[in-house]
Short mmCIF file of C-alpha atoms and ligand atoms in Angstrom, two decimals:
data_model
loop_
_atom_site.label_atom_id
_atom_site.label_comp_id
_atom_site.label_asym_id
_atom_site.label_seq_id
_atom_site.Cartn_x
_atom_site.Cartn_y
_atom_site.Cartn_z
CA MET A 1 92.56 122.95 87.06
CA PRO A 2 89.44 120.84 87.14
CA LEU A 3 89.40 117.79 84.79
CA ARG A 4 86.65 119.32 82.56
CA ASP A 5 88.98 122.29 81.71
CA LEU A 6 91.87 120.15 80.52
CA SER A 7 92.73 120.44 76.81
CA LYS A 8 90.27 118.59 74.54
CA GLU A 9 93.13 117.81 72.22
CA GLU A 10 94.01 114.09 72.38
CA LEU A 11 97.74 113.41 71.70
CA TYR A 12 97.40 109.80 73.07
CA LEU A 13 95.49 108.38 70.13
CA PRO A 14 93.24 105.32 69.64
CA GLY A 15 95.09 102.21 68.58
CA SER A 16 97.44 101.94 71.54
CA ALA A 17 98.77 98.45 72.33
CA ALA A 18 98.46 98.98 76.12
CA CYS A 19 96.77 96.24 78.26
CA ALA A 20 93.23 97.22 79.40
CA GLY A 21 93.51 99.20 82.61
CA CYS A 22 97.22 100.16 81.95
CA GLY A 23 98.22 102.95 84.45
CA ASP A 24 100.93 104.10 82.01
CA GLY A 25 98.28 104.72 79.26
CA ILE A 26 96.31 106.94 81.67
CA ALA A 27 99.49 108.79 82.64
CA LEU A 28 100.37 109.36 79.02
CA ARG A 29 96.93 110.79 78.17
CA ILE A 30 96.95 113.27 81.04
CA ALA A 31 100.61 114.34 80.74
CA LEU A 32 100.32 114.88 76.95
CA LYS A 33 97.35 117.21 77.64
CA ALA A 34 99.64 119.33 79.82
CA LEU A 35 102.61 119.13 77.51
CA GLY A 36 100.84 119.96 74.20
CA LYS A 37 101.76 119.36 70.56
CA ASP A 38 105.17 121.12 70.64
CA THR A 39 106.85 118.25 72.45
CA ILE A 40 109.35 115.58 71.43
CA PHE A 41 109.50 112.35 73.38
CA THR A 42 112.51 110.03 73.70
CA VAL A 43 111.52 106.60 74.93
CA PRO A 44 113.88 103.73 75.97
CA ALA A 45 112.85 100.02 75.71
CA CYS A 46 109.77 99.54 77.90
CA CYS A 47 105.99 99.04 77.76
CA THR A 48 105.65 102.56 76.29
CA SER A 49 107.72 101.62 73.22
CA VAL A 50 105.09 98.93 72.58
CA ILE A 51 102.08 101.04 73.54
CA GLU A 52 103.22 103.51 70.80
CA SER A 53 102.23 100.77 68.32
CA SER A 54 104.27 99.36 65.48
CA TYR A 55 105.73 101.34 62.57
CA PRO A 56 104.15 102.78 60.36
CA ASN A 57 101.25 103.18 62.80
CA THR A 58 101.45 105.20 65.98
CA SER A 59 99.20 105.99 68.91
CA PHE A 60 101.10 109.23 69.72
CA GLY A 61 100.35 112.61 68.17
CA ILE A 62 103.89 113.89 68.69
CA PRO A 63 107.29 112.85 67.40
CA VAL A 64 108.99 110.04 69.37
CA MET A 65 112.60 108.88 69.20
CA ASN A 66 112.99 105.35 70.49
CA ILE A 67 116.37 104.69 71.97
CA ALA A 68 118.51 101.98 73.65
CA PHE A 69 117.63 101.28 77.28
CA ALA A 70 120.56 103.10 78.93
CA ALA A 71 120.62 106.12 76.64
CA SER A 72 117.41 108.12 76.91
CA ALA A 73 118.69 111.00 78.97
CA ALA A 74 121.84 111.28 76.74
CA CYS A 75 119.49 111.27 73.75
CA ALA A 76 117.42 114.10 75.32
CA SER A 77 120.62 116.18 75.75
CA GLY A 78 121.39 115.59 71.97
CA ILE A 79 117.86 116.53 70.90
CA ARG A 80 118.03 119.66 73.04
CA ALA A 81 121.30 120.71 71.46
CA GLY A 82 119.94 120.10 67.95
CA LEU A 83 116.79 122.20 68.80
CA ARG A 84 118.83 125.00 70.26
CA ARG A 85 120.85 125.19 67.05
CA GLN A 86 117.55 125.54 65.09
CA GLY A 87 116.29 128.19 67.60
CA LYS A 88 113.35 126.01 68.75
CA GLU A 89 111.94 125.87 72.28
CA THR A 90 110.15 122.52 71.85
CA GLN A 91 109.69 120.55 75.11
CA VAL A 92 112.08 117.56 75.25
CA VAL A 93 110.68 114.80 77.41
CA VAL A 94 112.08 111.40 78.40
CA TRP A 95 109.25 108.93 79.11
CA ALA A 96 110.70 105.88 80.75
CA GLY A 97 109.82 102.95 83.02
CA ASP A 98 111.35 102.41 86.46
CA GLY A 99 113.76 99.72 85.09
CA ALA A 100 115.25 102.27 82.75
CA THR A 101 115.26 105.01 85.35
CA TYR A 102 116.25 103.32 88.64
CA ASP A 103 118.59 100.74 87.14
CA ILE A 104 119.77 100.61 83.54
CA GLY A 105 119.60 104.31 82.53
CA VAL A 106 120.63 105.94 85.83
CA ALA A 107 124.17 106.68 84.65
CA SER A 108 123.10 108.71 81.59
CA LEU A 109 120.34 110.35 83.61
CA SER A 110 122.86 111.52 86.22
CA GLY A 111 125.04 112.87 83.41
CA ALA A 112 122.22 114.84 81.81
CA TRP A 113 121.15 116.23 85.18
CA GLU A 114 124.76 117.29 85.98
CA ARG A 115 124.99 119.01 82.54
CA GLU A 116 121.78 120.88 83.45
CA THR A 117 120.13 119.81 80.17
CA ASP A 118 116.84 121.61 79.74
CA PHE A 119 114.43 118.65 79.63
CA LEU A 120 111.75 116.87 81.61
CA TYR A 121 112.33 113.28 82.65
CA ILE A 122 109.12 111.37 83.48
CA CYS A 123 109.36 108.00 85.05
CA TYR A 124 106.10 106.01 85.09
CA ASN A 125 106.78 103.71 87.91
CA ASN A 126 104.94 100.36 87.74
CA GLN A 127 107.52 98.95 90.21
CA MET A 128 108.86 96.27 87.88
CA TYR A 129 110.11 95.43 84.39
CA SER A 130 106.73 94.71 82.89
CA ASN A 131 107.49 94.62 79.14
CA THR A 132 109.74 91.54 79.45
CA GLY A 133 107.32 89.56 81.64
CA ILE A 134 107.55 91.03 85.21
CA GLN A 135 111.03 90.99 86.59
CA ARG A 136 112.30 92.77 89.77
CA SER A 137 113.59 96.31 89.46
CA GLY A 138 115.20 98.69 91.93
CA ALA A 139 111.69 100.17 92.36
CA THR A 140 110.05 96.87 93.31
CA PRO A 141 108.85 97.09 96.94
CA PHE A 142 109.80 94.70 99.71
CA GLY A 143 107.88 91.42 99.71
CA ALA A 144 106.52 91.68 96.17
CA TRP A 145 106.44 88.64 93.91
CA THR A 146 108.02 88.99 90.42
CA THR A 147 109.35 86.20 88.17
CA THR A 148 112.81 86.88 89.58
CA THR A 149 111.67 87.20 93.22
CA TRP A 150 109.22 84.43 93.35
CA LYS A 151 109.32 84.09 97.14
CA GLY A 152 108.89 87.87 97.52
CA LYS A 153 111.59 90.54 97.18
CA GLU A 154 113.89 90.67 100.17
CA GLU A 155 115.10 94.24 99.72
CA SER A 156 113.35 97.66 99.78
CA GLU A 157 113.24 99.86 96.76
CA LYS A 158 115.87 102.62 96.29
CA ASP A 159 114.95 106.24 96.85
CA MET A 160 115.06 107.82 93.42
CA ILE A 161 113.68 111.16 94.63
CA ALA A 162 116.63 111.44 97.02
CA ILE A 163 118.97 110.63 94.09
CA ALA A 164 117.27 113.39 92.01
CA MET A 165 117.66 115.84 94.97
CA ALA A 166 121.35 115.09 95.19
CA HIS A 167 121.55 116.63 91.65
CA HIS A 168 120.00 119.94 92.85
CA LEU A 169 117.29 119.96 90.20
CA PRO A 170 114.98 123.02 90.16
CA TYR A 171 111.83 120.87 90.20
CA ILE A 172 111.06 117.32 91.31
CA ALA A 173 107.61 115.89 91.92
CA THR A 174 105.69 112.67 92.50
CA ALA A 175 102.24 111.93 91.18
CA THR A 176 99.87 109.09 90.44
CA ILE A 177 97.13 108.53 87.86
CA GLY A 178 94.30 108.37 90.46
CA TYR A 179 94.81 112.17 90.98
CA PRO A 180 94.89 113.46 87.37
CA GLU A 181 94.47 117.17 88.20
CA ASP A 182 97.51 116.97 90.52
CA LEU A 183 99.46 115.14 87.79
CA HIS A 184 98.47 117.70 85.08
CA ARG A 185 99.42 120.63 87.34
CA LYS A 186 102.85 119.18 88.05
CA VAL A 187 103.61 118.50 84.40
CA GLN A 188 102.46 122.04 83.48
CA LYS A 189 104.62 123.49 86.25
CA ALA A 190 107.63 121.45 85.10
CA LYS A 191 107.11 122.68 81.56
CA SER A 192 107.41 126.31 82.73
CA ILE A 193 110.72 125.84 84.51
CA PRO A 194 113.99 125.86 82.56
CA GLY A 195 116.64 123.18 83.26
CA PRO A 196 116.35 119.57 84.25
CA LYS A 197 113.08 118.49 85.88
CA TYR A 198 112.01 115.06 87.20
CA ILE A 199 108.52 113.70 87.77
CA GLU A 200 107.75 110.15 88.96
CA ILE A 201 104.23 108.83 88.44
CA LEU A 202 103.11 105.74 90.25
CA SER A 203 101.34 103.75 87.49
CA PRO A 204 99.63 100.54 88.59
CA CYS A 205 99.91 97.64 86.19
CA PRO A 206 97.11 94.94 86.33
CA PRO A 207 99.11 92.00 85.02
CA GLY A 208 102.17 92.83 87.08
CA TRP A 209 100.49 93.81 90.30
CA ARG A 210 97.87 91.06 89.72
CA TYR A 211 94.52 92.82 90.31
CA ASP A 212 91.48 93.10 88.08
CA MET A 213 91.93 95.66 85.22
CA SER A 214 88.96 97.66 86.41
CA LYS A 215 90.74 98.59 89.61
CA THR A 216 93.65 100.67 88.33
CA VAL A 217 92.43 104.06 89.59
CA GLU A 218 91.24 102.47 92.96
CA MET A 219 94.68 100.93 93.33
CA SER A 220 96.42 104.29 92.64
CA LYS A 221 94.21 106.09 95.16
CA LEU A 222 94.75 103.38 97.78
CA SER A 223 98.51 103.85 97.36
CA ILE A 224 97.99 107.43 98.59
CA ALA A 225 95.33 106.64 101.28
CA THR A 226 97.52 104.02 102.88
CA GLY A 227 100.66 106.20 102.69
CA VAL A 228 102.49 103.72 100.59
CA TRP A 229 103.12 106.46 98.06
CA ALA A 230 103.27 110.16 98.81
CA LEU A 231 102.34 113.15 96.61
CA LEU A 232 105.07 115.73 96.94
CA GLU A 233 107.16 118.44 95.20
CA VAL A 234 110.69 119.51 95.76
CA GLU A 235 111.55 123.07 94.68
CA GLU A 236 115.07 124.34 95.15
CA GLY A 237 115.52 121.65 97.83
CA ASN A 238 112.34 122.37 99.77
CA ILE A 239 109.95 119.44 100.17
CA THR A 240 106.17 120.09 100.20
CA PHE A 241 103.41 117.56 100.34
CA ASN A 242 100.13 117.81 98.35
CA GLY A 243 96.54 116.70 98.77
CA ARG A 244 95.86 113.67 100.92
CA SER A 245 99.53 113.14 101.58
CA LYS A 246 99.71 116.61 103.14
CA ALA A 247 96.71 115.80 105.36
CA ILE A 248 98.42 112.53 106.50
CA LEU A 249 101.70 114.35 107.21
CA GLU A 250 99.87 117.03 109.28
CA GLY A 251 97.94 114.30 111.21
CA LYS A 252 94.57 115.66 109.88
CA ILE A 253 93.64 112.20 108.50
CA LYS A 254 94.77 108.77 109.56
CA PRO A 255 96.19 106.60 106.74
CA LYS A 256 94.27 103.46 105.90
CA PRO A 257 95.93 100.20 106.95
CA VAL A 258 98.88 99.32 104.62
CA GLU A 259 97.42 95.76 104.61
CA ASP A 260 94.47 97.02 102.48
CA TRP A 261 96.97 97.84 99.73
CA LEU A 262 98.92 94.61 100.07
CA SER A 263 95.87 92.31 100.20
CA GLY A 264 94.34 93.82 97.02
CA GLN A 265 97.23 92.65 94.86
CA GLY A 266 98.01 89.02 93.84
CA ARG A 267 101.78 89.84 93.88
CA PHE A 268 101.59 89.94 97.70
CA ALA A 269 99.22 87.00 98.05
CA HIS A 270 101.96 84.77 99.51
CA LEU A 271 102.01 87.10 102.57
CA PHE A 272 98.45 86.00 103.34
CA LYS A 273 98.10 82.50 101.97
CA PRO A 274 98.33 79.60 102.76
CA LYS A 275 99.46 81.12 106.09
CA ARG A 276 99.60 84.70 107.24
CA ASP A 277 103.26 85.91 107.21
CA GLU A 278 103.13 88.11 110.20
CA GLU A 279 106.82 88.93 110.17
CA ARG A 280 106.95 90.24 106.53
CA ILE A 281 103.62 92.15 106.79
CA LYS A 282 105.02 93.82 109.94
CA LYS A 283 108.33 94.66 108.15
CA PHE A 284 106.41 96.18 105.23
CA GLU A 285 104.35 98.33 107.66
CA GLU A 286 107.55 99.42 109.49
CA ILE A 287 109.19 100.56 106.20
CA ILE A 288 106.14 102.77 105.50
CA ASP A 289 106.01 104.04 109.19
CA GLN A 290 109.70 104.94 109.11
CA LYS A 291 109.26 106.80 105.75
CA TRP A 292 106.48 108.99 107.30
CA GLN A 293 108.54 109.52 110.42
CA ARG A 294 111.29 110.92 108.22
CA HIS A 295 108.80 113.10 106.36
CA ARG A 296 107.59 114.62 109.63
CA GLU A 297 111.25 115.59 110.29
CA GLY A 298 111.33 117.31 106.86
CA LYS A 299 113.33 114.55 105.16
CA LEU A 300 112.50 112.12 102.38
C1 LIG B 1 120.36 96.78 77.61
C2 LIG B 1 119.06 96.06 77.56
N1 LIG B 1 118.75 95.12 78.46
C3 LIG B 1 117.52 94.50 78.42
C4 LIG B 1 116.65 94.78 77.44
C5 LIG B 1 115.32 94.11 77.43
N2 LIG B 1 114.25 94.88 77.94
C6 LIG B 1 113.44 95.56 77.05
S1 LIG B 1 112.17 96.37 77.81
C7 LIG B 1 112.68 95.78 79.34
C8 LIG B 1 111.89 96.15 80.59
C9 LIG B 1 111.69 97.57 80.82
O1 LIG B 1 111.30 97.79 82.13
P1 LIG B 1 110.86 99.23 82.64
O2 LIG B 1 111.83 100.20 82.28
O3 LIG B 1 110.54 99.12 84.04
O4 LIG B 1 109.54 99.56 81.76
P2 LIG B 1 108.18 98.64 81.68
O5 LIG B 1 108.51 97.48 80.83
O6 LIG B 1 107.86 98.29 83.13
O7 LIG B 1 107.25 99.56 81.05
C10 LIG B 1 113.85 95.00 79.25
C11 LIG B 1 114.51 94.32 80.34
C12 LIG B 1 116.95 95.74 76.50
N3 LIG B 1 116.14 96.13 75.55
N4 LIG B 1 118.17 96.40 76.55
S1 LIG B 2 102.18 95.14 81.21
FE1 LIG B 2 101.50 96.78 82.65
S2 LIG B 2 102.61 98.65 82.04
FE2 LIG B 2 102.77 97.20 80.38
S3 LIG B 2 101.08 97.73 78.94
FE3 LIG B 2 100.36 96.10 80.35
S4 LIG B 2 99.37 97.23 82.05
FE4 LIG B 2 100.66 98.66 80.91
#
């Protein structure tokens, strides 16, 4: 659906406490247009629980239940059970950061997936714990500076999509805010499928990634153009790629150099200054190359 045809109803309201240029804010606005008013969010501790604004004010036009860091998926199971009892079909959505998803809430998420709770879990992935001042998470990429990896992270991120696939979910997708139509379509599709669904949205964060706040959409699109992030869907175990990622996979376009993505972000500045760190730049490129090699073999 073209952008101009998206719902005019705004459920992400003025008064949000997000930083200027927040990728999460853009993701919320688009996803809420696809979800509509008959939706309940449950949100663990993260930037979104601040973005919502302080009680009694709110920047969300839907009900939200804030919950402890580890418990959002368990909370979704409880909300679903309560709604079922009342005969309501309201969409139950967890909206959580990567810290809550990859690390602290992964146990309760695995439980809700295994119980086949009918809910949509959306992880907005800014690749770090932003709300508490930029600490490393299981989604932080190799080489990135955070306040707990001040020489650059030594490990790669974990593969959350593979973890989701191991739970045999009917629908899994990745998206990013630079491609709002694709994001909107995937949320709408997830909404139409019963059972547990998982969508992960790459959501650049200006203070955490250290780039100018005007460049969030550019940074998101560059993530796709360089192949650092791929747009894909997994339905009943079958992986398909979308948009530019599909063209990269099929060799129809050449990805831009990964270095373009790294050099645009202050969190990777130590790889270039005061001296170029050839070894770590090469290792980062190899991680991305290997990922695409696996994709060409039909794997994640
Ligand atoms: C059990 C527990 N540990 C730590 C915290 C402190 N805390 C609140 S928000 C947050 C960071 C959340 O990171 P993420 O889920 O990635 O979301 P983001 O802040 O990036 O939006 C942390 C560590 C907490 N509230 N509860
Ligand atoms: S720190 Fe990052 S994720 Fe959090 S509100 Fe600011 S831009 Fe958004």
